[in-house]
Amino acid sequence: MKFRAACAYVDRIHRHHDAPQGHQFSLGVRTDAGLLVGVAIVGRPVSKVLDDGLTVEVTRLATDGTPNACSALYAAAWRTARSAGYRRAITYTQDGESGASLRAAGWRKTAELPARPGWHAPSRPRRTLGTEHVARTRWEITTHNAPPLPAPYDESRDETRGRGRRKRCPLCRKPITAAATGRPARYCSPACRQRAYRQRTR
């Protein structure tokens, strides 16, 4: 479905998050009568270390409580991502959420992340959202040939783009020179960008 329509549904239904800033694709689930009962928005991973060109993140999922709508959206998000060449999908739940819909769709729990005091950083100011001080769980689903995730690290520090931390290429781990303008570079060189493209389309 259209990103704008998915965002409007999230703003109306989601309990604790606003709509995200962008997406790779968005999906909706309807009843037999045609009533929209849920949406999923899928984008690049918020954590830059996980943004290796082969991974997507379900950044928002919202439903009106219709049974099985969540698991249907998680399953459809993975089918769509896999058909586009991605090898891993991730998402997060907050402390107190069981993850039953994710398990039903074949996802597995991979990390427990501690609560943090907030998401504000001098390099990236953010307003208080009410989701601070809440621990999270990371879930994933992969293809058989998905590359391993990086060694354990502080994801929350990466998400706030704290000062003193240099972004590294997900393929060769060399530091990436920050672009003067435009979107931050994902790879250290055109050669690594081509290697990542070939891996996705292989």
XYZ file of N, CA and C in Angstrom:
606
model
N 0.839 -1.174 0.000
C 0.000 0.000 0.000
C 0.882 1.233 0.000
N 0.292 2.387 -0.243
C 1.021 3.643 -0.295
C 1.543 4.012 1.100
N 2.751 4.575 1.127
C 3.379 4.943 2.385
C 2.532 5.938 3.170
N 1.972 6.917 2.470
C 1.175 7.940 3.161
C -0.044 7.332 3.843
N -0.689 6.389 3.169
C -1.865 5.739 3.757
C -1.473 4.887 4.953
N -0.330 4.184 4.849
C 0.141 3.370 5.964
C 0.480 4.242 7.169
N 1.122 5.393 6.922
C 1.456 6.310 8.011
C 0.215 6.862 8.690
N -0.791 7.179 7.905
C -2.030 7.691 8.479
C -2.675 6.654 9.399
N -2.596 5.393 9.000
C -3.164 4.325 9.836
C -2.353 4.181 11.130
N -1.019 4.231 11.025
C -0.177 4.129 12.217
C -0.463 5.286 13.171
N -0.546 6.493 12.659
C -0.815 7.656 13.518
C -2.156 7.519 14.239
N -3.090 6.856 13.594
C -4.424 6.708 14.193
C -4.513 5.546 15.171
N -3.729 4.477 14.952
C -3.931 3.230 15.684
C -2.805 2.897 16.649
N -1.542 3.191 16.283
C -0.416 2.689 17.065
C -0.413 3.253 18.473
N -0.081 2.393 19.437
C -0.188 2.769 20.846
C 0.924 3.698 21.321
N 2.141 3.542 20.803
C 3.252 4.303 21.386
C 4.263 4.849 20.383
N 4.001 4.804 19.095
C 4.942 5.347 18.116
C 4.216 6.154 17.047
N 4.886 7.217 16.585
C 4.425 7.932 15.403
C 4.871 7.172 14.159
N 4.416 7.617 13.008
C 4.839 7.006 11.748
C 6.324 7.282 11.514
N 7.035 6.379 10.823
C 8.462 6.593 10.535
C 8.658 7.617 9.429
N 9.921 7.941 9.151
C 10.252 8.961 8.160
C 10.263 8.431 6.726
N 10.433 7.135 6.550
C 10.494 6.576 5.201
C 10.270 5.078 5.226
N 10.314 4.470 4.052
C 10.093 3.018 3.982
C 10.740 2.453 2.727
N 10.865 1.137 2.708
C 11.180 0.406 1.492
C 9.877 -0.057 0.829
N 8.960 -0.568 1.655
C 7.620 -0.914 1.182
C 6.687 -0.985 2.378
N 5.404 -0.883 2.117
C 4.381 -0.978 3.155
C 3.304 -1.953 2.713
N 2.721 -2.648 3.684
C 1.711 -3.667 3.410
C 0.487 -3.431 4.282
N -0.666 -3.853 3.795
C -1.885 -3.803 4.582
C -2.575 -5.151 4.556
N -3.403 -5.412 5.561
C -4.188 -6.646 5.589
C -5.662 -6.263 5.731
N -6.509 -6.907 4.931
C -7.939 -6.603 4.919
C -8.765 -7.835 5.272
N -9.954 -7.606 5.739
C -10.904 -8.697 5.963
C -11.519 -9.103 4.623
N -12.278 -10.180 4.631
C -12.966 -10.614 3.409
C -13.914 -9.530 2.894
N -14.397 -8.693 3.811
C -15.303 -7.605 3.419
C -14.551 -6.381 2.899
N -13.219 -6.434 2.905
C -12.446 -5.313 2.383
C -12.053 -4.268 3.404
N -12.276 -4.522 4.691
C -11.942 -3.549 5.733
C -10.467 -3.666 6.091
N -9.743 -2.549 6.031
C -8.334 -2.521 6.415
C -8.227 -2.664 7.927
N -7.512 -3.697 8.385
C -7.432 -3.966 9.829
C -5.997 -3.906 10.348
N -5.030 -3.638 9.477
C -3.657 -3.540 9.958
C -2.695 -3.164 8.846
N -1.545 -2.592 9.244
C -0.504 -2.229 8.275
C 0.859 -2.574 8.849
N 1.809 -2.804 7.968
C 3.214 -2.974 8.344
C 4.049 -2.060 7.451
N 4.977 -1.331 8.051
C 5.891 -0.472 7.312
C 7.297 -1.050 7.465
N 7.945 -1.304 6.341
C 9.249 -1.966 6.325
C 10.278 -1.025 5.701
N 11.401 -0.818 6.395
C 12.426 0.093 5.901
C 13.821 -0.421 6.173
N 14.801 0.443 5.950
C 16.181 0.110 6.294
C 16.316 0.038 7.808
N 17.223 -0.793 8.332
C 17.407 -0.870 9.783
C 17.755 0.486 10.388
N 17.138 0.793 11.513
C 17.440 2.043 12.212
C 18.884 2.025 12.706
N 19.339 0.880 13.207
C 20.721 0.733 13.638
C 21.614 0.645 12.413
N 22.540 1.591 12.254
C 23.358 1.659 11.041
C 24.299 0.476 10.898
N 24.718 -0.132 12.004
C 25.594 -1.293 11.926
C 24.878 -2.473 11.265
N 23.566 -2.549 11.433
C 22.799 -3.642 10.828
C 22.366 -3.336 9.401
N 22.614 -2.114 8.952
C 22.194 -1.705 7.605
C 23.243 -2.144 6.589
N 23.246 -3.451 6.275
C 24.276 -4.028 5.412
C 23.824 -4.209 3.974
N 22.655 -3.712 3.625
C 22.139 -3.877 2.269
C 21.386 -5.172 2.058
N 21.463 -6.088 3.022
C 20.775 -7.376 2.927
C 19.695 -7.529 4.000
N 19.528 -6.490 4.817
C 18.617 -6.549 5.961
C 17.584 -5.440 5.883
N 16.342 -5.769 6.206
C 15.290 -4.761 6.359
C 14.708 -4.878 7.770
N 14.035 -3.827 8.186
C 13.425 -3.797 9.515
C 11.945 -3.449 9.399
N 11.108 -4.209 10.070
C 9.702 -3.825 10.217
C 9.682 -2.737 11.277
N 9.619 -1.488 10.820
C 9.743 -0.358 11.734
C 8.430 -0.016 12.439
N 7.316 -0.321 11.811
C 6.014 -0.121 12.447
C 5.065 -1.237 12.025
N 4.278 -1.698 12.993
C 3.174 -2.616 12.711
C 2.025 -2.234 13.612
N 0.868 -2.016 13.031
C -0.298 -1.598 13.796
C -1.539 -2.312 13.270
N -2.356 -2.829 14.182
C -3.626 -3.456 13.799
C -4.724 -2.990 14.760
N -5.945 -3.258 14.388
C -7.068 -2.900 15.258
C -7.436 -4.021 16.223
N -6.586 -5.052 16.314
C -6.848 -6.164 17.215
C -7.484 -7.366 16.552
N -7.716 -7.319 15.258
C -8.285 -8.462 14.550
C -7.381 -9.682 14.729
N -7.926 -10.839 15.115
C -7.101 -12.032 15.326
C -6.280 -12.392 14.090
N -5.020 -12.734 14.327
C -4.079 -13.207 13.304
C -3.615 -12.122 12.334
N -4.053 -10.884 12.491
C -3.625 -9.827 11.570
C -2.134 -9.544 11.714
N -1.631 -9.536 12.953
C -0.210 -9.257 13.165
C 0.664 -10.327 12.521
N 0.358 -11.593 12.794
C 1.183 -12.670 12.243
C 1.100 -12.698 10.717
N -0.070 -12.377 10.155
C -0.206 -12.317 8.697
C 0.683 -11.229 8.112
N 0.768 -10.082 8.787
C 1.605 -8.990 8.295
C 3.092 -9.317 8.419
N 3.505 -9.901 9.545
C 4.910 -10.280 9.693
C 5.313 -11.305 8.636
N 4.448 -12.278 8.386
C 4.758 -13.285 7.378
C 4.819 -12.667 5.981
N 3.875 -11.782 5.674
C 3.861 -11.138 4.357
C 5.060 -10.210 4.176
N 5.464 -9.524 5.253
C 6.629 -8.639 5.172
C 7.878 -9.439 4.820
N 8.036 -10.608 5.428
C 9.207 -11.427 5.132
C 9.147 -12.007 3.717
N 7.978 -12.462 3.271
C 7.870 -12.989 1.909
C 8.242 -11.916 0.890
N 7.761 -10.696 1.124
C 8.034 -9.602 0.193
C 9.517 -9.237 0.196
N 10.109 -9.142 1.394
C 11.530 -8.802 1.493
C 12.402 -9.880 0.853
N 12.079 -11.120 1.114
C 12.883 -12.226 0.566
C 12.799 -12.256 -0.956
N 11.617 -11.979 -1.502
C 11.469 -11.981 -2.958
C 12.235 -10.828 -3.600
N 12.518 -9.777 -2.821
C 13.277 -8.634 -3.327
C 14.780 -8.827 -3.160
N 15.206 -9.963 -2.595
C 16.625 -10.260 -2.468
C 17.210 -10.066 -1.086
N 16.407 -9.613 -0.135
C 16.924 -9.452 1.222
C 17.073 -10.820 1.891
N 18.036 -10.900 2.815
C 18.322 -12.179 3.468
C 17.985 -12.189 4.956
N 17.637 -11.019 5.485
C 17.287 -10.950 6.898
C 16.257 -9.847 7.100
N 15.302 -10.106 7.990
C 14.374 -9.071 8.448
C 14.436 -9.045 9.970
N 14.390 -7.851 10.543
C 14.420 -7.700 11.990
C 13.269 -6.814 12.429
N 12.942 -6.893 13.687
C 11.980 -5.973 14.289
C 12.187 -6.020 15.789
N 11.506 -5.139 16.515
C 11.672 -5.045 17.957
C 10.307 -5.041 18.635
N 10.262 -5.642 19.824
C 9.084 -5.529 20.686
C 9.525 -4.907 22.002
N 8.580 -4.286 22.678
C 8.883 -3.690 23.966
C 8.721 -4.720 25.080
N 9.378 -4.437 26.202
C 9.262 -5.294 27.378
C 7.783 -5.431 27.756
N 7.341 -6.648 27.962
C 5.938 -6.893 28.297
C 5.128 -7.393 27.128
N 5.646 -7.277 25.905
C 4.971 -7.818 24.731
C 5.487 -9.238 24.489
N 4.577 -10.178 24.307
C 4.951 -11.594 24.277
C 5.673 -12.019 23.009
N 5.380 -11.372 21.884
C 5.970 -11.796 20.620
C 5.296 -13.008 20.018
N 4.094 -13.332 20.489
C 3.398 -14.526 19.994
C 3.144 -14.452 18.489
N 2.813 -13.264 17.982
C 2.548 -13.120 16.553
C 3.814 -13.349 15.730
N 4.945 -12.927 16.272
C 6.214 -13.149 15.581
C 6.568 -14.631 15.550
N 6.398 -15.314 16.659
C 6.669 -16.756 16.692
C 5.769 -17.500 15.717
N 4.512 -17.083 15.660
C 3.572 -17.745 14.756
C 3.976 -17.575 13.301
N 4.680 -16.464 12.987
C 5.109 -16.205 11.613
C 6.506 -16.747 11.323
N 7.123 -17.434 12.306
C 8.422 -18.053 12.082
C 9.620 -17.232 12.501
N 9.385 -16.076 13.150
C 10.502 -15.245 13.607
C 11.049 -15.812 14.919
N 12.312 -15.470 15.256
C 12.912 -15.938 16.503
C 13.554 -14.778 17.258
N 13.610 -14.906 18.558
C 14.207 -13.885 19.419
C 15.724 -14.006 19.354
N 16.418 -12.873 19.171
C 17.874 -12.923 19.035
C 18.628 -12.040 20.020
N 17.978 -11.077 20.658
C 18.712 -10.198 21.582
C 17.752 -9.509 22.532
N 18.205 -9.332 23.768
C 17.494 -8.541 24.760
C 18.283 -7.251 24.966
N 17.649 -6.116 24.732
C 18.319 -4.820 24.811
C 17.820 -4.058 26.034
N 18.721 -3.533 26.845
C 18.306 -2.845 28.068
C 17.618 -1.523 27.779
N 16.877 -1.065 28.767
C 16.225 0.247 28.649
C 17.278 1.335 28.620
N 16.950 2.450 27.972
C 17.857 3.585 27.922
C 17.096 4.840 28.344
N 17.804 5.864 28.840
C 17.118 7.036 29.386
C 16.430 7.906 28.355
N 16.790 7.798 27.097
C 16.174 8.625 26.060
C 16.917 8.474 24.754
N 16.385 9.114 23.691
C 16.967 8.987 22.358
C 17.611 10.275 21.874
N 17.645 11.287 22.741
C 18.220 12.570 22.347
C 19.738 12.479 22.320
N 20.353 13.106 21.327
C 21.806 13.230 21.260
C 22.128 14.599 20.691
N 23.280 15.179 21.079
C 23.629 16.506 20.557
C 23.654 16.554 19.036
N 24.081 15.431 18.411
C 24.166 15.414 16.959
C 22.821 15.153 16.297
N 21.832 14.710 17.089
C 20.520 14.407 16.518
C 19.447 14.624 17.578
N 19.037 15.863 17.788
C 18.035 16.139 18.827
C 16.717 15.412 18.552
N 16.130 14.899 19.598
C 14.838 14.214 19.472
C 13.946 14.621 20.634
N 12.664 14.705 20.367
C 11.716 15.018 21.426
C 11.372 13.751 22.199
N 10.875 13.933 23.417
C 10.467 12.803 24.241
C 9.208 12.170 23.654
N 9.225 10.833 23.513
C 8.112 10.123 22.882
C 7.300 9.285 23.854
N 7.814 9.107 25.077
C 7.112 8.251 26.026
C 7.537 6.803 25.934
N 8.491 6.487 25.063
C 8.970 5.101 24.931
C 10.335 4.918 25.588
N 10.802 5.939 26.316
C 12.072 5.833 27.005
C 11.929 4.920 28.228
N 13.069 4.456 28.743
C 13.109 3.616 29.946
C 12.361 2.293 29.759
N 12.308 1.811 28.541
C 11.630 0.538 28.247
C 12.615 -0.395 27.557
N 12.818 -1.577 28.119
C 13.698 -2.567 27.492
C 13.034 -3.111 26.228
N 13.861 -3.605 25.290
C 13.343 -4.108 24.026
C 13.931 -5.482 23.721
N 13.240 -6.194 22.848
C 13.705 -7.485 22.352
C 13.813 -7.410 20.840
N 14.951 -7.871 20.296
C 15.101 -7.916 18.842
C 14.740 -9.310 18.335
N 13.978 -9.334 17.237
C 13.569 -10.572 16.584
C 14.090 -10.556 15.155
N 14.283 -11.734 14.579
C 14.715 -11.796 13.188
C 14.212 -13.066 12.514
N 14.246 -13.023 11.191
C 13.987 -14.194 10.362
C 14.937 -14.067 9.174
N 15.518 -15.192 8.741
C 16.573 -15.127 7.736
C 16.421 -16.226 6.698
N 17.138 -16.037 5.600
C 17.317 -17.112 4.637
C 18.443 -18.022 5.144
N 18.635 -19.158 4.484
C 19.666 -20.097 4.928
C 21.073 -19.552 4.728
N 21.238 -18.617 3.801
C 22.571 -18.102 3.493
C 22.772 -16.674 3.967
N 22.028 -16.252 4.967
C 22.175 -14.888 5.492
C 23.520 -14.750 6.197
N 24.266 -13.659 5.955
C 25.536 -13.454 6.661
C 25.274 -13.203 8.139
N 26.229 -13.536 9.002
C 26.021 -13.314 10.445
C 25.960 -11.829 10.767
N 25.260 -11.516 11.846
C 25.228 -10.135 12.320
C 26.566 -9.778 12.950
N 26.880 -8.486 13.060
C 28.120 -8.090 13.729
C 28.146 -8.589 15.166
N 29.339 -8.644 15.749
C 29.490 -9.027 17.150
C 28.677 -8.082 18.027
N 28.295 -8.524 19.251
C 27.471 -7.677 20.127
C 28.056 -6.277 20.298
N 27.187 -5.298 20.316
C 27.597 -3.901 20.443
C 26.433 -3.126 21.029
N 26.662 -1.871 21.338
C 25.634 -1.015 21.915
C 24.780 -0.420 20.801
N 23.650 -1.050 20.493
C 22.796 -0.574 19.407
C 22.259 0.816 19.695
N 21.918 1.064 20.944
C 21.300 2.348 21.274
C 22.256 3.499 20.972
N 23.551 3.294 21.183
C 24.521 4.341 20.864
C 24.538 4.589 19.362
N 24.432 3.534 18.596
C 24.447 3.678 17.143
C 23.194 4.392 16.658
N 22.027 4.085 17.279
C 20.769 4.663 16.828
C 20.729 6.170 17.045
N 21.455 6.654 18.040
C 21.468 8.099 18.292
C 22.610 8.793 17.578
N 23.424 8.030 16.836
C 24.542 8.610 16.096
C 25.420 9.473 16.992
N 25.829 8.900 18.130
C 26.631 9.644 19.098
C 27.957 10.109 18.516
N 28.494 11.173 19.077
C 29.760 11.707 18.621
C 30.889 10.760 19.004
N 31.971 10.798 18.251
C 33.134 9.991 18.554
C 33.069 8.594 17.976
N 32.010 8.240 17.282
C 31.884 6.904 16.716
C 31.890 7.007 15.207
N 32.808 6.309 14.528
C 32.905 6.362 13.078
C 32.155 5.193 12.476
N 31.333 5.463 11.511
C 30.599 4.411 10.824
C 31.557 3.592 9.980
N 31.333 2.260 9.948
C 32.200 1.368 9.195
C 31.418 0.637 8.117
N 32.097 0.300 7.050
C 31.509 -0.422 5.921
C 31.077 -1.816 6.386
N 29.850 -2.263 6.106
C 29.391 -3.581 6.552
C 30.095 -4.741 5.860
N 30.794 -4.475 4.753
C 31.474 -5.550 4.033
C 32.937 -5.686 4.443
N 33.686 -4.582 4.404
C 35.130 -4.664 4.685
C 35.507 -4.065 6.034
N 34.559 -3.406 6.723
C 34.755 -2.807 8.037
C 35.687 -1.594 8.032
N 36.002 -1.049 6.860
C 36.799 0.164 6.800
C 35.933 1.372 7.181
N 36.505 2.412 7.771
C 35.718 3.604 8.111
C 35.125 4.245 6.858
N 33.929 4.784 7.010
C 33.252 5.452 5.907
C 33.388 6.951 6.082
N 33.844 7.607 5.065
C 33.976 9.064 5.106
C 32.593 9.698 4.991
N 32.269 10.563 5.924
C 30.953 11.197 5.934
C 30.785 12.101 4.723
N 29.606 12.005 4.098
C 29.315 12.863 2.947
C 29.025 14.284 3.419
N 29.428 15.239 2.627
C 29.198 16.643 2.993
C 27.725 16.995 2.946
N 27.015 16.427 1.980
C 25.581 16.683 1.850
C 24.883 15.384 1.489
N 23.559 15.400 1.582
C 22.768 14.254 1.164
C 22.745 13.137 2.198
N 22.241 11.986 1.780
C 22.083 10.845 2.663
C 23.442 10.245 3.015
N 23.648 9.804 4.275
C 24.931 9.215 4.655
C 25.266 8.003 3.787
N 26.547 7.844 3.476
C 26.990 6.713 2.661
C 26.815 5.413 3.423
N 26.466 4.346 2.703
C 26.277 3.036 3.312
C 27.544 2.199 3.220
N 28.347 2.415 2.184
C 29.568 1.638 1.968
C 30.757 2.578 1.833
N 31.974 2.021 1.994
C 33.183 2.844 1.975
C 33.610 3.209 0.556
N 33.173 2.449 -0.443
C 33.643 2.690 -1.809
C 32.640 2.133 -2.815
N 32.709 2.565 -4.069
C 31.856 1.977 -5.103
C 32.074 0.478 -5.257
N 33.301 0.002 -5.023
C 33.579 -1.433 -5.149
C 32.779 -2.237 -4.132
N 32.730 -1.769 -2.890
C 31.953 -2.470 -1.860
C 30.458 -2.382 -2.162
N 30.023 -1.233 -2.684
C 28.617 -1.109 -3.046
C 28.235 -2.118 -4.124
N 29.125 -2.321 -5.108
C 28.879 -3.303 -6.154
C 28.888 -4.726 -5.600
N 29.799 -5.010 -4.669
C 29.833 -6.338 -4.051
C 28.534 -6.640 -3.328
N 28.006 -5.647 -2.596
C 26.751 -5.850 -1.879
C 25.589 -6.072 -2.847
N 25.593 -5.339 -3.952
C 24.537 -5.512 -4.955
C 24.595 -6.919 -5.545
N 25.804 -7.392 -5.862
C 25.934 -8.735 -6.430
C 25.481 -9.805 -5.449
N 25.762 -9.609 -4.146
C 25.322 -10.576 -3.139
C 23.803 -10.628 -3.075
N 23.164 -9.452 -3.177
C 21.696 -9.425 -3.117
C 21.053 -10.095 -4.316
N 21.659 -9.960 -5.478
C 21.033 -10.442 -6.709
C 21.554 -11.802 -7.150
N 22.443 -12.375 -6.360
C 23.032 -13.674 -6.713
C 21.988 -14.777 -6.710
